[in-house]
Amino acid sequence: MTTRGIHHLGVAVSDLDEAIGTYARLLGGTVEHRAALPDQGVYAASLLVAGSRIELLAPDGEDTPVGRFLARRGPGMHHVAYAVDDVAAALSELAGAGAELIDEQPRVGLFGLQVAFVHPDAVHGVLTEVVSPA
Amino acid sequence: MTTRGIHHLGVAVSDLDEAIGTYARLLGGTVEHRAALPDQGVYAASLLVAGSRIELLAPDGEDTPVGRFLARRGPGMHHVAYAVDDVAAALSELAGAGAELIDEQPRVGLFGLQVAFVHPDAVHGVLTEVVSPA
């Protein structure tokens, strides 16, 4: 699969405001987008740290994907997303290469991006996303 | 602290050759550097995925930092490194901002880079490295 490199690093946090403050204070991070996304159970913020993007994800309840992640592993790195030109074509290539997919079809992710997730077992324990601007 | 963005994402794996193969097959990753580093207890490879860098770390024994990480958490994302112009200046700024440091002084890391680690508790569970080319 041809990618354009890392699009963002997804990080699970307990408190979105506190984490935004930490990234601003320590790393000069600035908020690019921010949204409450109740259908996905998260408060999310996309930060820019120089040219790199960090996606902070805080759960809006315990029984949500990020809430369960935090309960199981604590805060920390959650996924890495690679930019691709065409998510559907990328999924087809990944499946052809034998990768187990979480999403068989592209779906709309945070901030209107086209996204799909690859199972972490396919990438040595790293939850991997492919993403393209809508 | 002013950074130049993400320098690399560090990933702990069980088998370096197998992981290099996976990143090549699924993501088009190519090996930039590769080394056995017995003093740090790792076999390491720096891969380029388009313009982004993934640092794969496999332990050379169970009683090593990466070996203990794998035993505790399994394979997956290990740390994120931000490029800075001057590691010593970055550490001074981070300490001034109240961040708990693992390395109080720059040290030589993988592939001859100047590096220092910030405690994950300072960055919401993310083991964070600052790095500059030697």
PDB file of C-alpha atoms in Angstrom:
ATOM      1  CA  MET A   1       0.000   0.000   0.000  1.00  0.00           C
ATOM      2  CA  THR A   2       1.269   3.470  -0.806  1.00  0.00           C
ATOM      3  CA  THR A   3       0.846   5.962   1.996  1.00  0.00           C
ATOM      4  CA  ARG A   4       1.773   9.596   2.423  1.00  0.00           C
ATOM      5  CA  GLY A   5       3.207   8.859   5.865  1.00  0.00           C
ATOM      6  CA  ILE A   6       1.777   9.356   9.318  1.00  0.00           C
ATOM      7  CA  HIS A   7      -1.354  11.503   9.353  1.00  0.00           C
ATOM      8  CA  HIS A   8      -1.755  11.539  13.116  1.00  0.00           C
ATOM      9  CA  LEU A   9      -0.978   9.733  16.331  1.00  0.00           C
ATOM     10  CA  GLY A  10      -4.076   8.958  18.392  1.00  0.00           C
ATOM     11  CA  VAL A  11      -3.719   9.271  22.152  1.00  0.00           C
ATOM     12  CA  ALA A  12      -6.294   8.262  24.790  1.00  0.00           C
ATOM     13  CA  VAL A  13      -6.561  10.653  27.730  1.00  0.00           C
ATOM     14  CA  SER A  14      -8.837  10.999  30.727  1.00  0.00           C
ATOM     15  CA  ASP A  15      -9.426  14.741  30.545  1.00  0.00           C
ATOM     16  CA  LEU A  16      -9.332  16.543  27.214  1.00  0.00           C
ATOM     17  CA  ASP A  17      -8.801  20.082  28.517  1.00  0.00           C
ATOM     18  CA  GLU A  18      -5.995  19.003  30.795  1.00  0.00           C
ATOM     19  CA  ALA A  19      -4.270  17.120  27.969  1.00  0.00           C
ATOM     20  CA  ILE A  20      -4.622  20.034  25.547  1.00  0.00           C
ATOM     21  CA  GLY A  21      -2.991  22.199  28.206  1.00  0.00           C
ATOM     22  CA  THR A  22      -0.116  19.760  28.658  1.00  0.00           C
ATOM     23  CA  TYR A  23       0.599  19.517  24.946  1.00  0.00           C
ATOM     24  CA  ALA A  24       0.497  23.304  24.650  1.00  0.00           C
ATOM     25  CA  ARG A  25       2.765  23.879  27.636  1.00  0.00           C
ATOM     26  CA  LEU A  26       5.336  21.146  26.991  1.00  0.00           C
ATOM     27  CA  LEU A  27       5.337  20.780  23.210  1.00  0.00           C
ATOM     28  CA  GLY A  28       3.832  23.965  21.802  1.00  0.00           C
ATOM     29  CA  GLY A  29       0.782  22.081  20.531  1.00  0.00           C
ATOM     30  CA  THR A  30      -2.088  24.123  19.099  1.00  0.00           C
ATOM     31  CA  VAL A  31      -5.701  23.033  18.596  1.00  0.00           C
ATOM     32  CA  GLU A  32      -6.615  22.467  14.958  1.00  0.00           C
ATOM     33  CA  HIS A  33     -10.106  21.018  15.498  1.00  0.00           C
ATOM     34  CA  ARG A  34     -12.121  20.097  18.523  1.00  0.00           C
ATOM     35  CA  ALA A  35     -15.472  18.371  18.860  1.00  0.00           C
ATOM     36  CA  ALA A  36     -17.776  16.379  21.104  1.00  0.00           C
ATOM     37  CA  LEU A  37     -18.790  13.275  19.161  1.00  0.00           C
ATOM     38  CA  PRO A  38     -21.474  11.528  21.209  1.00  0.00           C
ATOM     39  CA  ASP A  39     -22.109   8.863  18.551  1.00  0.00           C
ATOM     40  CA  GLN A  40     -18.481   7.746  18.963  1.00  0.00           C
ATOM     41  CA  GLY A  41     -18.409   8.305  22.702  1.00  0.00           C
ATOM     42  CA  VAL A  42     -15.521  10.759  22.633  1.00  0.00           C
ATOM     43  CA  TYR A  43     -14.450  14.292  23.136  1.00  0.00           C
ATOM     44  CA  ALA A  44     -11.750  14.744  20.513  1.00  0.00           C
ATOM     45  CA  ALA A  45      -9.158  17.356  19.683  1.00  0.00           C
ATOM     46  CA  SER A  46      -6.730  17.450  16.818  1.00  0.00           C
ATOM     47  CA  LEU A  47      -3.520  19.254  17.756  1.00  0.00           C
ATOM     48  CA  LEU A  48      -0.647  20.393  15.608  1.00  0.00           C
ATOM     49  CA  VAL A  49       2.844  20.030  17.092  1.00  0.00           C
ATOM     50  CA  ALA A  50       4.974  21.761  14.492  1.00  0.00           C
ATOM     51  CA  GLY A  51       4.061  19.837  11.321  1.00  0.00           C
ATOM     52  CA  SER A  52       2.805  16.749  13.164  1.00  0.00           C
ATOM     53  CA  ARG A  53      -0.691  15.954  14.307  1.00  0.00           C
ATOM     54  CA  ILE A  54      -1.768  14.459  17.639  1.00  0.00           C
ATOM     55  CA  GLU A  55      -5.386  13.356  18.045  1.00  0.00           C
ATOM     56  CA  LEU A  56      -6.429  13.429  21.680  1.00  0.00           C
ATOM     57  CA  LEU A  57      -9.400  11.230  22.591  1.00  0.00           C
ATOM     58  CA  ALA A  58     -11.224  11.424  25.910  1.00  0.00           C
ATOM     59  CA  PRO A  59     -14.206   9.169  26.630  1.00  0.00           C
ATOM     60  CA  ASP A  60     -17.626  10.656  27.353  1.00  0.00           C
ATOM     61  CA  GLY A  61     -18.466   7.595  29.472  1.00  0.00           C
ATOM     62  CA  GLU A  62     -16.971   4.375  30.800  1.00  0.00           C
ATOM     63  CA  ASP A  63     -18.844   2.086  28.406  1.00  0.00           C
ATOM     64  CA  THR A  64     -17.304   3.530  25.243  1.00  0.00           C
ATOM     65  CA  PRO A  65     -14.369   2.256  23.181  1.00  0.00           C
ATOM     66  CA  VAL A  66     -11.975   4.829  24.627  1.00  0.00           C
ATOM     67  CA  GLY A  67     -13.442   4.409  28.118  1.00  0.00           C
ATOM     68  CA  ARG A  68     -12.800   0.673  27.969  1.00  0.00           C
ATOM     69  CA  PHE A  69      -9.302   1.277  26.580  1.00  0.00           C
ATOM     70  CA  LEU A  70      -8.503   3.563  29.524  1.00  0.00           C
ATOM     71  CA  ALA A  71      -9.880   1.058  32.027  1.00  0.00           C
ATOM     72  CA  ARG A  72      -7.772  -1.723  30.497  1.00  0.00           C
ATOM     73  CA  ARG A  73      -4.494   0.045  29.709  1.00  0.00           C
ATOM     74  CA  GLY A  74      -4.598   3.529  31.184  1.00  0.00           C
ATOM     75  CA  PRO A  75      -3.927   6.684  29.197  1.00  0.00           C
ATOM     76  CA  GLY A  76      -1.416   6.506  26.376  1.00  0.00           C
ATOM     77  CA  MET A  77      -0.948   5.921  22.695  1.00  0.00           C
ATOM     78  CA  HIS A  78      -4.061   4.451  21.098  1.00  0.00           C
ATOM     79  CA  HIS A  79      -3.506   4.257  17.322  1.00  0.00           C
ATOM     80  CA  VAL A  80      -1.429   5.529  14.436  1.00  0.00           C
ATOM     81  CA  ALA A  81      -3.052   6.783  11.248  1.00  0.00           C
ATOM     82  CA  TYR A  82      -1.426   6.829   7.834  1.00  0.00           C
ATOM     83  CA  ALA A  83      -2.609   9.207   5.126  1.00  0.00           C
ATOM     84  CA  VAL A  84      -3.659   7.562   1.879  1.00  0.00           C
ATOM     85  CA  ASP A  85      -5.185   8.965  -1.273  1.00  0.00           C
ATOM     86  CA  ASP A  86      -8.066   6.484  -1.362  1.00  0.00           C
ATOM     87  CA  VAL A  87      -9.182   4.555   1.720  1.00  0.00           C
ATOM     88  CA  ALA A  88     -11.168   1.964  -0.257  1.00  0.00           C
ATOM     89  CA  ALA A  89      -8.191   1.191  -2.489  1.00  0.00           C
ATOM     90  CA  ALA A  90      -5.925   0.992   0.558  1.00  0.00           C
ATOM     91  CA  LEU A  91      -8.294  -1.506   2.232  1.00  0.00           C
ATOM     92  CA  SER A  92      -8.318  -3.618  -0.881  1.00  0.00           C
ATOM     93  CA  GLU A  93      -4.510  -3.672  -0.961  1.00  0.00           C
ATOM     94  CA  LEU A  94      -4.270  -4.426   2.754  1.00  0.00           C
ATOM     95  CA  ALA A  95      -6.756  -7.294   2.499  1.00  0.00           C
ATOM     96  CA  GLY A  96      -4.870  -8.600  -0.536  1.00  0.00           C
ATOM     97  CA  ALA A  97      -1.692  -8.591   1.541  1.00  0.00           C
ATOM     98  CA  GLY A  98      -3.429 -10.714   4.177  1.00  0.00           C
ATOM     99  CA  ALA A  99      -4.084  -8.030   6.784  1.00  0.00           C
ATOM    100  CA  GLU A 100      -7.050  -8.522   9.090  1.00  0.00           C
ATOM    101  CA  LEU A 101      -9.317  -5.465   8.844  1.00  0.00           C
ATOM    102  CA  ILE A 102     -11.634  -3.980  11.453  1.00  0.00           C
ATOM    103  CA  ASP A 103     -13.458  -1.896   8.851  1.00  0.00           C
ATOM    104  CA  GLU A 104     -14.135  -3.631   5.548  1.00  0.00           C
ATOM    105  CA  GLN A 105     -15.366  -0.368   4.038  1.00  0.00           C
ATOM    106  CA  PRO A 106     -14.353   3.266   4.556  1.00  0.00           C
ATOM    107  CA  ARG A 107     -16.441   5.153   7.066  1.00  0.00           C
ATOM    108  CA  VAL A 108     -16.641   8.725   8.239  1.00  0.00           C
ATOM    109  CA  GLY A 109     -14.329   9.281  11.170  1.00  0.00           C
ATOM    110  CA  LEU A 110     -13.496  12.242  13.338  1.00  0.00           C
ATOM    111  CA  PHE A 111     -13.557  15.673  11.773  1.00  0.00           C
ATOM    112  CA  GLY A 112     -15.189  14.358   8.577  1.00  0.00           C
ATOM    113  CA  LEU A 113     -12.222  12.259   7.459  1.00  0.00           C
ATOM    114  CA  GLN A 114     -12.671   9.033   5.497  1.00  0.00           C
ATOM    115  CA  VAL A 115     -11.147   6.344   7.702  1.00  0.00           C
ATOM    116  CA  ALA A 116     -10.790   2.619   8.253  1.00  0.00           C
ATOM    117  CA  PHE A 117      -9.012   0.608  10.925  1.00  0.00           C
ATOM    118  CA  VAL A 118      -6.723  -2.371  10.503  1.00  0.00           C
ATOM    119  CA  HIS A 119      -6.678  -4.931  13.316  1.00  0.00           C
ATOM    120  CA  PRO A 120      -3.701  -4.505  15.660  1.00  0.00           C
ATOM    121  CA  ASP A 121      -2.876  -8.213  15.295  1.00  0.00           C
ATOM    122  CA  ALA A 122      -2.020  -7.485  11.649  1.00  0.00           C
ATOM    123  CA  VAL A 123       0.564  -4.840  12.616  1.00  0.00           C
ATOM    124  CA  HIS A 124       2.359  -6.307  15.645  1.00  0.00           C
ATOM    125  CA  GLY A 125      -0.004  -4.879  18.234  1.00  0.00           C
ATOM    126  CA  VAL A 126      -0.384  -1.402  16.741  1.00  0.00           C
ATOM    127  CA  LEU A 127      -3.952  -0.318  16.024  1.00  0.00           C
ATOM    128  CA  THR A 128      -3.479   1.169  12.571  1.00  0.00           C
ATOM    129  CA  GLU A 129      -5.803   3.520  10.705  1.00  0.00           C
ATOM    130  CA  VAL A 130      -5.810   4.663   7.106  1.00  0.00           C
ATOM    131  CA  VAL A 131      -7.283   8.071   6.517  1.00  0.00           C
ATOM    132  CA  SER A 132      -7.919  10.489   3.706  1.00  0.00           C
ATOM    133  CA  PRO A 133      -9.358  13.969   3.716  1.00  0.00           C
ATOM    134  CA  ALA A 134     -13.051  13.813   2.773  1.00  0.00           C
TER     135      ALA A 134
ATOM    136  CA  MET B   1       9.419  23.890  23.995  1.00  0.00           C
ATOM    137  CA  THR B   2       9.774  24.353  20.263  1.00  0.00           C
ATOM    138  CA  THR B   3       9.902  21.122  18.314  1.00  0.00           C
ATOM    139  CA  ARG B   4      10.129  20.288  14.644  1.00  0.00           C
ATOM    140  CA  GLY B   5       7.348  17.745  15.016  1.00  0.00           C
ATOM    141  CA  ILE B   6       7.430  13.986  15.331  1.00  0.00           C
ATOM    142  CA  HIS B   7      10.830  12.485  14.540  1.00  0.00           C
ATOM    143  CA  HIS B   8       9.757   8.878  14.916  1.00  0.00           C
ATOM    144  CA  LEU B   9       7.272   6.537  16.513  1.00  0.00           C
ATOM    145  CA  GLY B  10       8.909   3.786  18.549  1.00  0.00           C
ATOM    146  CA  VAL B  11       7.264   0.358  18.388  1.00  0.00           C
ATOM    147  CA  ALA B  12       8.156  -2.704  20.493  1.00  0.00           C
ATOM    148  CA  VAL B  13       8.051  -5.992  18.590  1.00  0.00           C
ATOM    149  CA  SER B  14       8.995  -9.584  19.338  1.00  0.00           C
ATOM    150  CA  ASP B  15      10.795 -10.364  16.108  1.00  0.00           C
ATOM    151  CA  LEU B  16      12.575  -7.639  14.174  1.00  0.00           C
ATOM    152  CA  ASP B  17      12.779  -9.387  10.804  1.00  0.00           C
ATOM    153  CA  GLU B  18       9.148 -10.334  10.879  1.00  0.00           C
ATOM    154  CA  ALA B  19       8.107  -6.788  11.768  1.00  0.00           C
ATOM    155  CA  ILE B  20      10.299  -5.270   9.048  1.00  0.00           C
ATOM    156  CA  GLY B  21       8.582  -7.632   6.620  1.00  0.00           C
ATOM    157  CA  THR B  22       5.126  -6.600   7.796  1.00  0.00           C
ATOM    158  CA  TYR B  23       5.841  -2.895   7.490  1.00  0.00           C
ATOM    159  CA  ALA B  24       7.285  -3.433   4.005  1.00  0.00           C
ATOM    160  CA  ARG B  25       4.377  -5.559   2.826  1.00  0.00           C
ATOM    161  CA  LEU B  26       1.500  -3.541   4.310  1.00  0.00           C
ATOM    162  CA  LEU B  27       2.813   0.008   4.396  1.00  0.00           C
ATOM    163  CA  GLY B  28       5.691   0.166   1.941  1.00  0.00           C
ATOM    164  CA  GLY B  29       8.194   0.715   4.747  1.00  0.00           C
ATOM    165  CA  THR B  30      11.886   0.671   3.847  1.00  0.00           C
ATOM    166  CA  VAL B  31      14.843   0.176   6.207  1.00  0.00           C
ATOM    167  CA  GLU B  32      16.840   3.353   6.817  1.00  0.00           C
ATOM    168  CA  HIS B  33      19.191   2.006   9.535  1.00  0.00           C
ATOM    169  CA  ARG B  34      19.470  -1.262  11.346  1.00  0.00           C
ATOM    170  CA  ALA B  35      21.683  -2.320  14.252  1.00  0.00           C
ATOM    171  CA  ALA B  36      22.163  -4.744  17.120  1.00  0.00           C
ATOM    172  CA  LEU B  37      22.776  -2.646  20.231  1.00  0.00           C
ATOM    173  CA  PRO B  38      23.737  -5.052  23.017  1.00  0.00           C
ATOM    174  CA  ASP B  39      24.413  -2.270  25.538  1.00  0.00           C
ATOM    175  CA  GLN B  40      20.753  -1.223  25.201  1.00  0.00           C
ATOM    176  CA  GLY B  41      19.447  -4.761  24.904  1.00  0.00           C
ATOM    177  CA  VAL B  42      17.783  -4.262  21.553  1.00  0.00           C
ATOM    178  CA  TYR B  43      17.827  -5.098  17.928  1.00  0.00           C
ATOM    179  CA  ALA B  44      16.628  -1.877  16.283  1.00  0.00           C
ATOM    180  CA  ALA B  45      15.561  -0.808  12.843  1.00  0.00           C
ATOM    181  CA  SER B  46      14.585   2.624  11.627  1.00  0.00           C
ATOM    182  CA  LEU B  47      12.051   2.437   8.802  1.00  0.00           C
ATOM    183  CA  LEU B  48      10.758   5.123   6.508  1.00  0.00           C
ATOM    184  CA  VAL B  49       7.065   4.997   5.607  1.00  0.00           C
ATOM    185  CA  ALA B  50       6.756   7.739   3.035  1.00  0.00           C
ATOM    186  CA  GLY B  51       8.132  10.752   4.931  1.00  0.00           C
ATOM    187  CA  SER B  52       7.519   9.266   8.383  1.00  0.00           C
ATOM    188  CA  ARG B  53       9.840   7.224  10.526  1.00  0.00           C
ATOM    189  CA  ILE B  54       9.006   4.103  12.555  1.00  0.00           C
ATOM    190  CA  GLU B  55      11.624   2.774  14.972  1.00  0.00           C
ATOM    191  CA  LEU B  56      11.163  -0.942  15.559  1.00  0.00           C
ATOM    192  CA  LEU B  57      12.661  -2.308  18.780  1.00  0.00           C
ATOM    193  CA  ALA B  58      13.033  -6.007  19.520  1.00  0.00           C
ATOM    194  CA  PRO B  59      14.615  -7.191  22.799  1.00  0.00           C
ATOM    195  CA  ASP B  60      17.770  -9.288  22.785  1.00  0.00           C
ATOM    196  CA  GLY B  61      16.690 -10.873  26.069  1.00  0.00           C
ATOM    197  CA  GLU B  62      13.815 -10.946  28.550  1.00  0.00           C
ATOM    198  CA  ASP B  63      15.599  -8.889  31.226  1.00  0.00           C
ATOM    199  CA  THR B  64      15.950  -5.772  29.086  1.00  0.00           C
ATOM    200  CA  PRO B  65      13.777  -2.638  28.998  1.00  0.00           C
ATOM    201  CA  VAL B  66      12.007  -3.710  25.809  1.00  0.00           C
ATOM    202  CA  GLY B  67      11.809  -7.330  26.991  1.00  0.00           C
ATOM    203  CA  ARG B  68      10.077  -6.223  30.182  1.00  0.00           C
ATOM    204  CA  PHE B  69       7.770  -3.917  28.191  1.00  0.00           C
ATOM    205  CA  LEU B  70       6.728  -6.837  25.983  1.00  0.00           C
ATOM    206  CA  ALA B  71       6.143  -9.088  28.998  1.00  0.00           C
ATOM    207  CA  ARG B  72       3.977  -6.424  30.646  1.00  0.00           C
ATOM    208  CA  ARG B  73       2.037  -4.960  27.713  1.00  0.00           C
ATOM    209  CA  GLY B  74       2.704  -7.087  24.637  1.00  0.00           C
ATOM    210  CA  PRO B  75       3.919  -5.675  21.339  1.00  0.00           C
ATOM    211  CA  GLY B  76       2.759  -2.200  20.339  1.00  0.00           C
ATOM    212  CA  MET B  77       3.575   1.472  20.457  1.00  0.00           C
ATOM    213  CA  HIS B  78       6.392   2.211  22.886  1.00  0.00           C
ATOM    214  CA  HIS B  79       7.274   5.903  22.598  1.00  0.00           C
ATOM    215  CA  VAL B  80       7.005   8.999  20.429  1.00  0.00           C
ATOM    216  CA  ALA B  81      10.024  11.146  19.677  1.00  0.00           C
ATOM    217  CA  TYR B  82       9.930  14.821  18.770  1.00  0.00           C
ATOM    218  CA  ALA B  83      12.767  16.448  16.860  1.00  0.00           C
ATOM    219  CA  VAL B  84      14.372  19.427  18.544  1.00  0.00           C
ATOM    220  CA  ASP B  85      17.350  21.556  17.614  1.00  0.00           C
ATOM    221  CA  ASP B  86      19.058  21.197  20.994  1.00  0.00           C
ATOM    222  CA  VAL B  87      18.222  18.374  23.416  1.00  0.00           C
ATOM    223  CA  ALA B  88      19.841  20.087  26.420  1.00  0.00           C
ATOM    224  CA  ALA B  89      17.861  23.277  25.826  1.00  0.00           C
ATOM    225  CA  ALA B  90      14.677  21.238  25.374  1.00  0.00           C
ATOM    226  CA  LEU B  91      15.272  19.442  28.692  1.00  0.00           C
ATOM    227  CA  SER B  92      15.783  22.754  30.418  1.00  0.00           C
ATOM    228  CA  GLU B  93      12.496  24.078  29.019  1.00  0.00           C
ATOM    229  CA  LEU B  94      10.641  20.877  29.875  1.00  0.00           C
ATOM    230  CA  ALA B  95      11.942  20.890  33.446  1.00  0.00           C
ATOM    231  CA  GLY B  96      11.027  24.560  33.718  1.00  0.00           C
ATOM    232  CA  ALA B  97       7.498  23.687  32.643  1.00  0.00           C
ATOM    233  CA  GLY B  98       7.319  21.137  35.442  1.00  0.00           C
ATOM    234  CA  ALA B  99       7.761  17.960  33.402  1.00  0.00           C
ATOM    235  CA  GLU B 100       9.278  14.960  35.149  1.00  0.00           C
ATOM    236  CA  LEU B 101      12.334  13.821  33.193  1.00  0.00           C
ATOM    237  CA  ILE B 102      13.830  10.354  32.895  1.00  0.00           C
ATOM    238  CA  ASP B 103      17.091  11.726  31.488  1.00  0.00           C
ATOM    239  CA  GLU B 104      18.362  14.905  33.102  1.00  0.00           C
ATOM    240  CA  GLN B 105      21.073  15.218  30.470  1.00  0.00           C
ATOM    241  CA  PRO B 106      21.188  14.329  26.775  1.00  0.00           C
ATOM    242  CA  ARG B 107      22.648  10.950  26.003  1.00  0.00           C
ATOM    243  CA  VAL B 108      23.552   9.079  22.859  1.00  0.00           C
ATOM    244  CA  GLY B 109      20.624   7.021  21.668  1.00  0.00           C
ATOM    245  CA  LEU B 110      20.054   4.674  18.764  1.00  0.00           C
ATOM    246  CA  PHE B 111      21.840   5.412  15.527  1.00  0.00           C
ATOM    247  CA  GLY B 112      24.020   8.092  17.133  1.00  0.00           C
ATOM    248  CA  LEU B 113      21.188  10.522  17.864  1.00  0.00           C
ATOM    249  CA  GLN B 114      21.266  12.842  20.875  1.00  0.00           C
ATOM    250  CA  VAL B 115      18.229  11.858  22.931  1.00  0.00           C
ATOM    251  CA  ALA B 116      16.490  12.231  26.260  1.00  0.00           C
ATOM    252  CA  PHE B 117      13.287  10.749  27.624  1.00  0.00           C
ATOM    253  CA  VAL B 118      10.477  12.499  29.464  1.00  0.00           C
ATOM    254  CA  HIS B 119       8.520  10.438  32.003  1.00  0.00           C
ATOM    255  CA  PRO B 120       5.202   9.182  30.634  1.00  0.00           C
ATOM    256  CA  ASP B 121       3.407  10.546  33.707  1.00  0.00           C
ATOM    257  CA  ALA B 122       4.294  14.033  32.455  1.00  0.00           C
ATOM    258  CA  VAL B 123       2.577  13.454  29.108  1.00  0.00           C
ATOM    259  CA  HIS B 124      -0.607  11.546  29.971  1.00  0.00           C
ATOM    260  CA  GLY B 125       0.904   8.090  29.742  1.00  0.00           C
ATOM    261  CA  VAL B 126       2.953   8.634  26.577  1.00  0.00           C
ATOM    262  CA  LEU B 127       6.662   7.893  26.896  1.00  0.00           C
ATOM    263  CA  THR B 128       8.060  10.940  25.103  1.00  0.00           C
ATOM    264  CA  GLU B 129      11.538  11.412  23.699  1.00  0.00           C
ATOM    265  CA  VAL B 130      13.286  14.495  22.400  1.00  0.00           C
ATOM    266  CA  VAL B 131      15.894  13.866  19.771  1.00  0.00           C
ATOM    267  CA  SER B 132      18.321  15.756  17.602  1.00  0.00           C
ATOM    268  CA  PRO B 133      20.709  14.576  14.933  1.00  0.00           C
ATOM    269  CA  ALA B 134      24.200  14.243  16.396  1.00  0.00           C
TER     270      ALA B 134
END
